[in-house]
Amino acid sequence: MKHSDNSGQTLRILTYNVHRWLGTDRQISPTRIAEVIGSCEPDIVALQEVRVGRVRAGEIDQAAVVASTLGMDLHFQPTIRILGEQYGIAVLTRHSSRVVKSGRLPTQSTRPSFEKRSALWVAVEVDGLTIQVVNAHLSLRSGERRTQAAALVGSDWIGHPDCAEPAVLLGDFNAPPYSRSYRMIANRLRDAQLSNSFGEPQPTFHTRAPVLRLDHVFVTKSIEVVDAGPVRTPLTRVASDHFPLLAQLRVRKHSKAGAGRHAHEEELL
């Protein structure tokens, strides 16, 4: 899955909007999503639209099923709470990891919002190297999305002193490359799909007719992109309405492995 060589540490990182485990065939199947993720052999996974709770009485929690099947630890940040269930974003990894920060992103609405757009920052230790991983799911509204993109690259998240090299910002940004919110982030970090040499960046949404590139992996300077693109298989075409986006990265060994280790744990804002 990963290897070390003279040029650095290689790892596979995946972002995937799992659409509440609901496939295009209208079937709810956390185990199918787990199969998709497992087939990609990732070291780190960022998920959006994660449904936490039981489909039927007596069943175990859906997100726990996925984490258990993959043999990964699950860090979850709720964005919606309704009728005893929660929806949100998550980071999964089989490596040693801890939540540095989880919290809401700015909103322009003066009324209580149904979905509280959020970000989740997890520090992951991979063979002695600390990778700062920030997972986010941004608003469908362009103005609000721009405010949230600015916050993500600002001093609370990617611009925070503890979010040192190497760092990855990824998720469902609801922002195609021509949007202002995308450019705000791309001016600060490198878009992994633009950094590989395997052809034009490919759209990630919708799985039935992929035309929009809404899901992104952005990386800091010390990270080399080996390859990046959506995973298109018969299974991924039906498992969700988004394709998973997989990036194979190489992190230089001289990066500061200890960066972020002393970041303070922060409660939900």
PDB file of C-alpha atoms in Angstrom:
ATOM      1  CA  MET A   1       0.000   0.000   0.000  1.00  0.00           C
ATOM      2  CA  LYS A   2       2.854   2.352   0.810  1.00  0.00           C
ATOM      3  CA  HIS A   3       6.608   2.317   0.708  1.00  0.00           C
ATOM      4  CA  SER A   4       9.588   4.399   1.727  1.00  0.00           C
ATOM      5  CA  ASP A   5      12.484   5.152  -0.563  1.00  0.00           C
ATOM      6  CA  ASN A   6      15.174   7.773  -0.950  1.00  0.00           C
ATOM      7  CA  SER A   7      12.682  10.293  -2.300  1.00  0.00           C
ATOM      8  CA  GLY A   8      10.212  10.031   0.568  1.00  0.00           C
ATOM      9  CA  GLN A   9       7.136   8.372   1.975  1.00  0.00           C
ATOM     10  CA  THR A  10       4.418   7.269  -0.451  1.00  0.00           C
ATOM     11  CA  LEU A  11       0.801   7.127   0.640  1.00  0.00           C
ATOM     12  CA  ARG A  12      -2.646   6.811  -0.904  1.00  0.00           C
ATOM     13  CA  ILE A  13      -5.362   9.231   0.150  1.00  0.00           C
ATOM     14  CA  LEU A  14      -9.014   9.103  -0.879  1.00  0.00           C
ATOM     15  CA  THR A  15     -11.893  11.565  -0.722  1.00  0.00           C
ATOM     16  CA  TYR A  16     -15.409  10.253  -1.271  1.00  0.00           C
ATOM     17  CA  ASN A  17     -18.899  11.724  -0.948  1.00  0.00           C
ATOM     18  CA  VAL A  18     -20.815   8.556  -0.026  1.00  0.00           C
ATOM     19  CA  HIS A  19     -24.310  10.093  -0.383  1.00  0.00           C
ATOM     20  CA  ARG A  20     -25.527   8.677   2.951  1.00  0.00           C
ATOM     21  CA  TRP A  21     -24.540   5.169   1.686  1.00  0.00           C
ATOM     22  CA  LEU A  22     -27.328   5.556  -0.911  1.00  0.00           C
ATOM     23  CA  GLY A  23     -26.469   4.292  -4.374  1.00  0.00           C
ATOM     24  CA  THR A  24     -27.917   5.299  -7.727  1.00  0.00           C
ATOM     25  CA  ASP A  25     -29.932   2.066  -7.535  1.00  0.00           C
ATOM     26  CA  ARG A  26     -31.675   3.547  -4.425  1.00  0.00           C
ATOM     27  CA  GLN A  27     -30.142   0.892  -2.186  1.00  0.00           C
ATOM     28  CA  ILE A  28     -28.570   1.892   1.143  1.00  0.00           C
ATOM     29  CA  SER A  29     -25.388  -0.154   1.497  1.00  0.00           C
ATOM     30  CA  PRO A  30     -22.535   0.825   3.822  1.00  0.00           C
ATOM     31  CA  THR A  31     -20.838  -2.500   3.044  1.00  0.00           C
ATOM     32  CA  ARG A  32     -20.777  -1.641  -0.667  1.00  0.00           C
ATOM     33  CA  ILE A  33     -19.074   1.658   0.131  1.00  0.00           C
ATOM     34  CA  ALA A  34     -16.582  -0.251   2.288  1.00  0.00           C
ATOM     35  CA  GLU A  35     -15.884  -2.530  -0.679  1.00  0.00           C
ATOM     36  CA  VAL A  36     -15.204   0.480  -2.901  1.00  0.00           C
ATOM     37  CA  ILE A  37     -12.860   2.026  -0.347  1.00  0.00           C
ATOM     38  CA  GLY A  38     -11.068  -1.250   0.310  1.00  0.00           C
ATOM     39  CA  SER A  39     -10.437  -1.779  -3.401  1.00  0.00           C
ATOM     40  CA  CYS A  40      -8.559   1.540  -3.495  1.00  0.00           C
ATOM     41  CA  GLU A  41      -6.177   0.445  -0.701  1.00  0.00           C
ATOM     42  CA  PRO A  42      -5.948   3.919   0.872  1.00  0.00           C
ATOM     43  CA  ASP A  43      -3.883   4.927   3.888  1.00  0.00           C
ATOM     44  CA  ILE A  44      -6.227   7.829   4.695  1.00  0.00           C
ATOM     45  CA  VAL A  45      -9.883   8.339   3.736  1.00  0.00           C
ATOM     46  CA  ALA A  46     -11.969  11.528   3.892  1.00  0.00           C
ATOM     47  CA  LEU A  47     -15.722  10.959   3.640  1.00  0.00           C
ATOM     48  CA  GLN A  48     -18.625  13.375   3.203  1.00  0.00           C
ATOM     49  CA  GLU A  49     -22.372  12.794   3.703  1.00  0.00           C
ATOM     50  CA  VAL A  50     -21.669  10.052   6.215  1.00  0.00           C
ATOM     51  CA  ARG A  51     -24.789   8.654   7.855  1.00  0.00           C
ATOM     52  CA  VAL A  52     -24.376   7.549  11.464  1.00  0.00           C
ATOM     53  CA  GLY A  53     -27.108   5.390  12.950  1.00  0.00           C
ATOM     54  CA  ARG A  54     -28.969   2.162  12.333  1.00  0.00           C
ATOM     55  CA  VAL A  55     -30.993   1.408   9.208  1.00  0.00           C
ATOM     56  CA  ARG A  56     -33.136  -1.038  11.187  1.00  0.00           C
ATOM     57  CA  ALA A  57     -33.532  -1.847  14.871  1.00  0.00           C
ATOM     58  CA  GLY A  58     -30.938  -4.294  16.125  1.00  0.00           C
ATOM     59  CA  GLU A  59     -28.360  -3.429  13.479  1.00  0.00           C
ATOM     60  CA  ILE A  60     -25.032  -1.838  14.311  1.00  0.00           C
ATOM     61  CA  ASP A  61     -24.140   1.706  13.383  1.00  0.00           C
ATOM     62  CA  GLN A  62     -23.560   2.154   9.648  1.00  0.00           C
ATOM     63  CA  ALA A  63     -20.348   4.173   9.914  1.00  0.00           C
ATOM     64  CA  ALA A  64     -19.002   1.649  12.434  1.00  0.00           C
ATOM     65  CA  VAL A  65     -19.689  -1.131   9.908  1.00  0.00           C
ATOM     66  CA  VAL A  66     -17.536   0.621   7.316  1.00  0.00           C
ATOM     67  CA  ALA A  67     -14.679   1.372   9.730  1.00  0.00           C
ATOM     68  CA  SER A  68     -14.735  -2.157  11.143  1.00  0.00           C
ATOM     69  CA  THR A  69     -14.809  -3.771   7.701  1.00  0.00           C
ATOM     70  CA  LEU A  70     -11.793  -1.717   6.636  1.00  0.00           C
ATOM     71  CA  GLY A  71      -9.923  -2.153   9.919  1.00  0.00           C
ATOM     72  CA  MET A  72      -9.685   1.620  10.303  1.00  0.00           C
ATOM     73  CA  ASP A  73     -10.261   4.105  13.102  1.00  0.00           C
ATOM     74  CA  LEU A  74     -13.117   6.557  12.510  1.00  0.00           C
ATOM     75  CA  HIS A  75     -13.160  10.262  13.384  1.00  0.00           C
ATOM     76  CA  PHE A  76     -16.596  11.823  12.801  1.00  0.00           C
ATOM     77  CA  GLN A  77     -17.874  15.415  12.726  1.00  0.00           C
ATOM     78  CA  PRO A  78     -21.683  15.830  12.577  1.00  0.00           C
ATOM     79  CA  THR A  79     -23.248  18.437  10.296  1.00  0.00           C
ATOM     80  CA  ILE A  80     -26.902  17.351  10.661  1.00  0.00           C
ATOM     81  CA  ARG A  81     -28.753  15.868  13.625  1.00  0.00           C
ATOM     82  CA  ILE A  82     -32.299  14.683  12.995  1.00  0.00           C
ATOM     83  CA  LEU A  83     -34.583  12.091  14.606  1.00  0.00           C
ATOM     84  CA  GLY A  84     -31.810  10.406  16.534  1.00  0.00           C
ATOM     85  CA  GLU A  85     -29.516  10.106  13.524  1.00  0.00           C
ATOM     86  CA  GLN A  86     -26.484  12.121  12.515  1.00  0.00           C
ATOM     87  CA  TYR A  87     -24.924  13.002   9.181  1.00  0.00           C
ATOM     88  CA  GLY A  88     -21.546  14.544   8.621  1.00  0.00           C
ATOM     89  CA  ILE A  89     -17.950  14.174   7.538  1.00  0.00           C
ATOM     90  CA  ALA A  90     -15.331  11.672   8.651  1.00  0.00           C
ATOM     91  CA  VAL A  91     -11.677  10.738   8.403  1.00  0.00           C
ATOM     92  CA  LEU A  92     -10.665   7.083   8.531  1.00  0.00           C
ATOM     93  CA  THR A  93      -7.166   5.647   8.794  1.00  0.00           C
ATOM     94  CA  ARG A  94      -5.439   2.529  10.067  1.00  0.00           C
ATOM     95  CA  HIS A  95      -2.468   4.636  11.183  1.00  0.00           C
ATOM     96  CA  SER A  96      -2.066   6.382  14.526  1.00  0.00           C
ATOM     97  CA  SER A  97      -4.159   9.554  14.394  1.00  0.00           C
ATOM     98  CA  ARG A  98      -5.847  12.209  16.490  1.00  0.00           C
ATOM     99  CA  VAL A  99      -8.347  14.990  15.945  1.00  0.00           C
ATOM    100  CA  VAL A 100      -6.643  18.376  16.102  1.00  0.00           C
ATOM    101  CA  LYS A 101      -9.758  20.421  15.438  1.00  0.00           C
ATOM    102  CA  SER A 102     -13.373  20.019  14.360  1.00  0.00           C
ATOM    103  CA  GLY A 103     -15.776  22.850  13.830  1.00  0.00           C
ATOM    104  CA  ARG A 104     -18.291  24.700  11.741  1.00  0.00           C
ATOM    105  CA  LEU A 105     -17.403  26.808   8.747  1.00  0.00           C
ATOM    106  CA  PRO A 106     -18.849  30.335   8.309  1.00  0.00           C
ATOM    107  CA  THR A 107     -22.418  30.787   7.179  1.00  0.00           C
ATOM    108  CA  GLN A 108     -24.074  33.830   5.654  1.00  0.00           C
ATOM    109  CA  SER A 109     -27.524  32.832   6.845  1.00  0.00           C
ATOM    110  CA  THR A 110     -29.057  34.596   9.828  1.00  0.00           C
ATOM    111  CA  ARG A 111     -31.453  31.687  10.317  1.00  0.00           C
ATOM    112  CA  PRO A 112     -30.598  28.280  11.771  1.00  0.00           C
ATOM    113  CA  SER A 113     -29.315  26.128   8.918  1.00  0.00           C
ATOM    114  CA  PHE A 114     -30.383  22.542   8.366  1.00  0.00           C
ATOM    115  CA  GLU A 115     -26.846  21.462   7.526  1.00  0.00           C
ATOM    116  CA  LYS A 116     -23.969  23.061   9.426  1.00  0.00           C
ATOM    117  CA  ARG A 117     -21.071  22.978   6.984  1.00  0.00           C
ATOM    118  CA  SER A 118     -17.945  21.889   8.813  1.00  0.00           C
ATOM    119  CA  ALA A 119     -14.325  20.844   8.581  1.00  0.00           C
ATOM    120  CA  LEU A 120     -12.399  18.103  10.368  1.00  0.00           C
ATOM    121  CA  TRP A 121      -8.623  18.319  10.920  1.00  0.00           C
ATOM    122  CA  VAL A 122      -6.818  15.097  11.803  1.00  0.00           C
ATOM    123  CA  ALA A 123      -3.086  14.560  12.308  1.00  0.00           C
ATOM    124  CA  VAL A 124      -2.033  11.149  10.962  1.00  0.00           C
ATOM    125  CA  GLU A 125       1.299   9.472  11.764  1.00  0.00           C
ATOM    126  CA  VAL A 126       2.614   7.420   8.842  1.00  0.00           C
ATOM    127  CA  ASP A 127       5.946   5.718   9.570  1.00  0.00           C
ATOM    128  CA  GLY A 128       7.111   8.536  11.824  1.00  0.00           C
ATOM    129  CA  LEU A 129       5.890  11.312   9.536  1.00  0.00           C
ATOM    130  CA  THR A 130       2.945  13.508  10.591  1.00  0.00           C
ATOM    131  CA  ILE A 131       0.481  14.389   7.831  1.00  0.00           C
ATOM    132  CA  GLN A 132      -2.033  17.148   8.565  1.00  0.00           C
ATOM    133  CA  VAL A 133      -5.345  16.210   6.905  1.00  0.00           C
ATOM    134  CA  VAL A 134      -8.301  18.627   6.661  1.00  0.00           C
ATOM    135  CA  ASN A 135     -11.592  17.241   5.317  1.00  0.00           C
ATOM    136  CA  ALA A 136     -14.347  19.675   4.315  1.00  0.00           C
ATOM    137  CA  HIS A 137     -17.772  19.751   2.654  1.00  0.00           C
ATOM    138  CA  LEU A 138     -18.744  23.213   1.421  1.00  0.00           C
ATOM    139  CA  SER A 139     -22.055  24.933   0.794  1.00  0.00           C
ATOM    140  CA  LEU A 140     -24.098  24.759  -2.400  1.00  0.00           C
ATOM    141  CA  ARG A 141     -24.488  28.566  -2.282  1.00  0.00           C
ATOM    142  CA  SER A 142     -21.678  30.378  -4.087  1.00  0.00           C
ATOM    143  CA  GLY A 143     -21.333  33.361  -1.755  1.00  0.00           C
ATOM    144  CA  GLU A 144     -21.310  31.219   1.336  1.00  0.00           C
ATOM    145  CA  ARG A 145     -18.936  28.781  -0.324  1.00  0.00           C
ATOM    146  CA  ARG A 146     -16.442  31.573  -0.997  1.00  0.00           C
ATOM    147  CA  THR A 147     -16.558  32.586   2.658  1.00  0.00           C
ATOM    148  CA  GLN A 148     -15.934  28.996   3.686  1.00  0.00           C
ATOM    149  CA  ALA A 149     -13.063  28.559   1.205  1.00  0.00           C
ATOM    150  CA  ALA A 150     -11.436  31.711   2.597  1.00  0.00           C
ATOM    151  CA  ALA A 151     -11.793  30.319   6.116  1.00  0.00           C
ATOM    152  CA  LEU A 152     -10.192  27.006   5.134  1.00  0.00           C
ATOM    153  CA  VAL A 153      -7.028  28.650   3.825  1.00  0.00           C
ATOM    154  CA  GLY A 154      -7.049  31.157   6.676  1.00  0.00           C
ATOM    155  CA  SER A 155      -5.478  31.087  10.118  1.00  0.00           C
ATOM    156  CA  ASP A 156      -8.014  28.698  11.671  1.00  0.00           C
ATOM    157  CA  TRP A 157      -7.264  25.779   9.354  1.00  0.00           C
ATOM    158  CA  ILE A 158      -4.598  25.435   6.640  1.00  0.00           C
ATOM    159  CA  GLY A 159      -2.995  28.734   7.631  1.00  0.00           C
ATOM    160  CA  HIS A 160      -2.796  27.737  11.310  1.00  0.00           C
ATOM    161  CA  PRO A 161       0.801  27.509  12.626  1.00  0.00           C
ATOM    162  CA  ASP A 162       0.215  23.895  13.681  1.00  0.00           C
ATOM    163  CA  CYS A 163      -0.985  22.924  10.193  1.00  0.00           C
ATOM    164  CA  ALA A 164       2.602  22.756   8.989  1.00  0.00           C
ATOM    165  CA  GLU A 165       4.074  20.854   6.054  1.00  0.00           C
ATOM    166  CA  PRO A 166       3.060  18.343   4.894  1.00  0.00           C
ATOM    167  CA  ALA A 167      -0.678  19.036   4.751  1.00  0.00           C
ATOM    168  CA  VAL A 168      -3.622  17.927   2.607  1.00  0.00           C
ATOM    169  CA  LEU A 169      -6.967  19.714   2.211  1.00  0.00           C
ATOM    170  CA  LEU A 170      -9.574  17.553   0.531  1.00  0.00           C
ATOM    171  CA  GLY A 171     -13.285  16.876   0.273  1.00  0.00           C
ATOM    172  CA  ASP A 172     -16.409  17.830  -1.647  1.00  0.00           C
ATOM    173  CA  PHE A 173     -16.047  21.553  -2.257  1.00  0.00           C
ATOM    174  CA  ASN A 174     -19.087  21.883  -4.544  1.00  0.00           C
ATOM    175  CA  ALA A 175     -16.722  24.100  -6.513  1.00  0.00           C
ATOM    176  CA  PRO A 176     -15.754  23.461 -10.136  1.00  0.00           C
ATOM    177  CA  PRO A 177     -12.376  24.823 -11.259  1.00  0.00           C
ATOM    178  CA  TYR A 178     -13.898  27.958 -12.863  1.00  0.00           C
ATOM    179  CA  SER A 179     -15.452  29.045  -9.541  1.00  0.00           C
ATOM    180  CA  ARG A 180     -14.027  31.771  -7.315  1.00  0.00           C
ATOM    181  CA  SER A 181     -14.057  29.529  -4.255  1.00  0.00           C
ATOM    182  CA  TYR A 182     -11.951  26.906  -6.060  1.00  0.00           C
ATOM    183  CA  ARG A 183      -9.449  29.565  -7.146  1.00  0.00           C
ATOM    184  CA  MET A 184      -9.133  30.872  -3.590  1.00  0.00           C
ATOM    185  CA  ILE A 185      -7.866  27.467  -2.514  1.00  0.00           C
ATOM    186  CA  ALA A 186      -5.898  26.639  -5.672  1.00  0.00           C
ATOM    187  CA  ASN A 187      -3.967  29.926  -5.330  1.00  0.00           C
ATOM    188  CA  ARG A 188      -2.697  28.707  -1.963  1.00  0.00           C
ATOM    189  CA  LEU A 189      -2.377  24.932  -2.486  1.00  0.00           C
ATOM    190  CA  ARG A 190      -1.758  22.646  -5.466  1.00  0.00           C
ATOM    191  CA  ASP A 191      -4.649  20.738  -6.994  1.00  0.00           C
ATOM    192  CA  ALA A 192      -3.504  17.108  -7.142  1.00  0.00           C
ATOM    193  CA  GLN A 193      -5.388  16.406 -10.369  1.00  0.00           C
ATOM    194  CA  LEU A 194      -3.453  19.201 -12.098  1.00  0.00           C
ATOM    195  CA  SER A 195      -0.119  17.906 -10.848  1.00  0.00           C
ATOM    196  CA  ASN A 196      -0.167  14.412 -12.311  1.00  0.00           C
ATOM    197  CA  SER A 197       1.064  13.591 -15.804  1.00  0.00           C
ATOM    198  CA  PHE A 198      -1.697  11.170 -16.744  1.00  0.00           C
ATOM    199  CA  GLY A 199      -3.973  13.371 -18.798  1.00  0.00           C
ATOM    200  CA  GLU A 200      -6.651  15.982 -18.204  1.00  0.00           C
ATOM    201  CA  PRO A 201      -8.366  16.203 -14.782  1.00  0.00           C
ATOM    202  CA  GLN A 202     -11.543  14.155 -14.754  1.00  0.00           C
ATOM    203  CA  PRO A 203     -14.995  15.062 -13.349  1.00  0.00           C
ATOM    204  CA  THR A 204     -16.202  13.379 -10.161  1.00  0.00           C
ATOM    205  CA  PHE A 205     -19.957  14.087 -10.328  1.00  0.00           C
ATOM    206  CA  HIS A 206     -22.512  12.701 -11.277  1.00  0.00           C
ATOM    207  CA  THR A 207     -21.691   8.989 -11.573  1.00  0.00           C
ATOM    208  CA  ARG A 208     -24.445   8.516 -14.161  1.00  0.00           C
ATOM    209  CA  ALA A 209     -23.133  11.354 -16.348  1.00  0.00           C
ATOM    210  CA  PRO A 210     -19.881  12.812 -14.978  1.00  0.00           C
ATOM    211  CA  VAL A 211     -19.593  16.451 -16.008  1.00  0.00           C
ATOM    212  CA  LEU A 212     -18.522  18.370 -12.874  1.00  0.00           C
ATOM    213  CA  ARG A 213     -15.235  18.304 -10.961  1.00  0.00           C
ATOM    214  CA  LEU A 214     -16.484  19.097  -7.447  1.00  0.00           C
ATOM    215  CA  ASP A 215     -14.269  16.840  -5.316  1.00  0.00           C
ATOM    216  CA  HIS A 216     -10.647  17.859  -4.882  1.00  0.00           C
ATOM    217  CA  VAL A 217      -7.367  16.962  -3.181  1.00  0.00           C
ATOM    218  CA  PHE A 218      -5.123  19.975  -2.509  1.00  0.00           C
ATOM    219  CA  VAL A 219      -1.560  19.541  -1.221  1.00  0.00           C
ATOM    220  CA  THR A 220       1.231  21.681   0.199  1.00  0.00           C
ATOM    221  CA  LYS A 221       4.640  22.188  -1.453  1.00  0.00           C
ATOM    222  CA  SER A 222       6.500  19.302   0.190  1.00  0.00           C
ATOM    223  CA  ILE A 223       4.074  16.756  -1.300  1.00  0.00           C
ATOM    224  CA  GLU A 224       4.684  15.326  -4.757  1.00  0.00           C
ATOM    225  CA  VAL A 225       1.683  13.992  -6.648  1.00  0.00           C
ATOM    226  CA  VAL A 226       2.425  10.621  -8.244  1.00  0.00           C
ATOM    227  CA  ASP A 227      -1.082  10.151  -9.622  1.00  0.00           C
ATOM    228  CA  ALA A 228      -4.586  11.461  -8.951  1.00  0.00           C
ATOM    229  CA  GLY A 229      -7.999  10.870 -10.465  1.00  0.00           C
ATOM    230  CA  PRO A 230     -11.508   9.505  -9.910  1.00  0.00           C
ATOM    231  CA  VAL A 231     -11.896   5.750  -9.522  1.00  0.00           C
ATOM    232  CA  ARG A 232     -14.318   4.589 -12.190  1.00  0.00           C
ATOM    233  CA  THR A 233     -15.484   0.986 -11.990  1.00  0.00           C
ATOM    234  CA  PRO A 234     -18.861  -0.727 -12.367  1.00  0.00           C
ATOM    235  CA  LEU A 235     -19.137  -0.671  -8.567  1.00  0.00           C
ATOM    236  CA  THR A 236     -18.287   3.026  -8.103  1.00  0.00           C
ATOM    237  CA  ARG A 237     -20.825   3.959 -10.795  1.00  0.00           C
ATOM    238  CA  VAL A 238     -23.652   2.637  -8.627  1.00  0.00           C
ATOM    239  CA  ALA A 239     -22.398   2.947  -5.014  1.00  0.00           C
ATOM    240  CA  SER A 240     -22.849   6.752  -4.748  1.00  0.00           C
ATOM    241  CA  ASP A 241     -23.623   9.782  -6.904  1.00  0.00           C
ATOM    242  CA  HIS A 242     -19.962  10.892  -6.637  1.00  0.00           C
ATOM    243  CA  PHE A 243     -16.925   8.967  -7.823  1.00  0.00           C
ATOM    244  CA  PRO A 244     -14.200   8.500  -5.198  1.00  0.00           C
ATOM    245  CA  LEU A 245     -11.112  10.604  -5.921  1.00  0.00           C
ATOM    246  CA  LEU A 246      -7.830   8.808  -5.203  1.00  0.00           C
ATOM    247  CA  ALA A 247      -4.423  10.495  -4.977  1.00  0.00           C
ATOM    248  CA  GLN A 248      -1.094   8.733  -4.642  1.00  0.00           C
ATOM    249  CA  LEU A 249       1.316  11.115  -2.957  1.00  0.00           C
ATOM    250  CA  ARG A 250       4.999  11.137  -2.061  1.00  0.00           C
ATOM    251  CA  VAL A 251       6.048  13.141   0.974  1.00  0.00           C
ATOM    252  CA  ARG A 252       9.645  14.247   1.275  1.00  0.00           C
ATOM    253  CA  LYS A 253      11.476  12.853   4.257  1.00  0.00           C
ATOM    254  CA  HIS A 254      13.022  16.166   5.278  1.00  0.00           C
ATOM    255  CA  SER A 255       9.549  17.566   6.096  1.00  0.00           C
ATOM    256  CA  LYS A 256       9.004  18.449   9.731  1.00  0.00           C
ATOM    257  CA  ALA A 257       7.568  15.249  11.117  1.00  0.00           C
ATOM    258  CA  GLY A 258       6.867  16.823  14.464  1.00  0.00           C
ATOM    259  CA  ALA A 259       4.822  19.725  13.180  1.00  0.00           C
ATOM    260  CA  GLY A 260       1.366  19.909  14.635  1.00  0.00           C
ATOM    261  CA  ARG A 261       2.123  17.485  17.409  1.00  0.00           C
ATOM    262  CA  HIS A 262       1.482  20.091  20.063  1.00  0.00           C
ATOM    263  CA  ALA A 263      -1.690  21.493  18.594  1.00  0.00           C
ATOM    264  CA  HIS A 264      -4.405  21.915  21.182  1.00  0.00           C
ATOM    265  CA  GLU A 265      -7.453  19.722  21.000  1.00  0.00           C
ATOM    266  CA  GLU A 266     -10.512  21.856  20.298  1.00  0.00           C
ATOM    267  CA  GLU A 267     -14.100  21.049  21.001  1.00  0.00           C
ATOM    268  CA  LEU A 268     -16.928  21.407  18.476  1.00  0.00           C
ATOM    269  CA  LEU A 269     -17.499  25.114  17.939  1.00  0.00           C
TER     270      LEU A 269
END
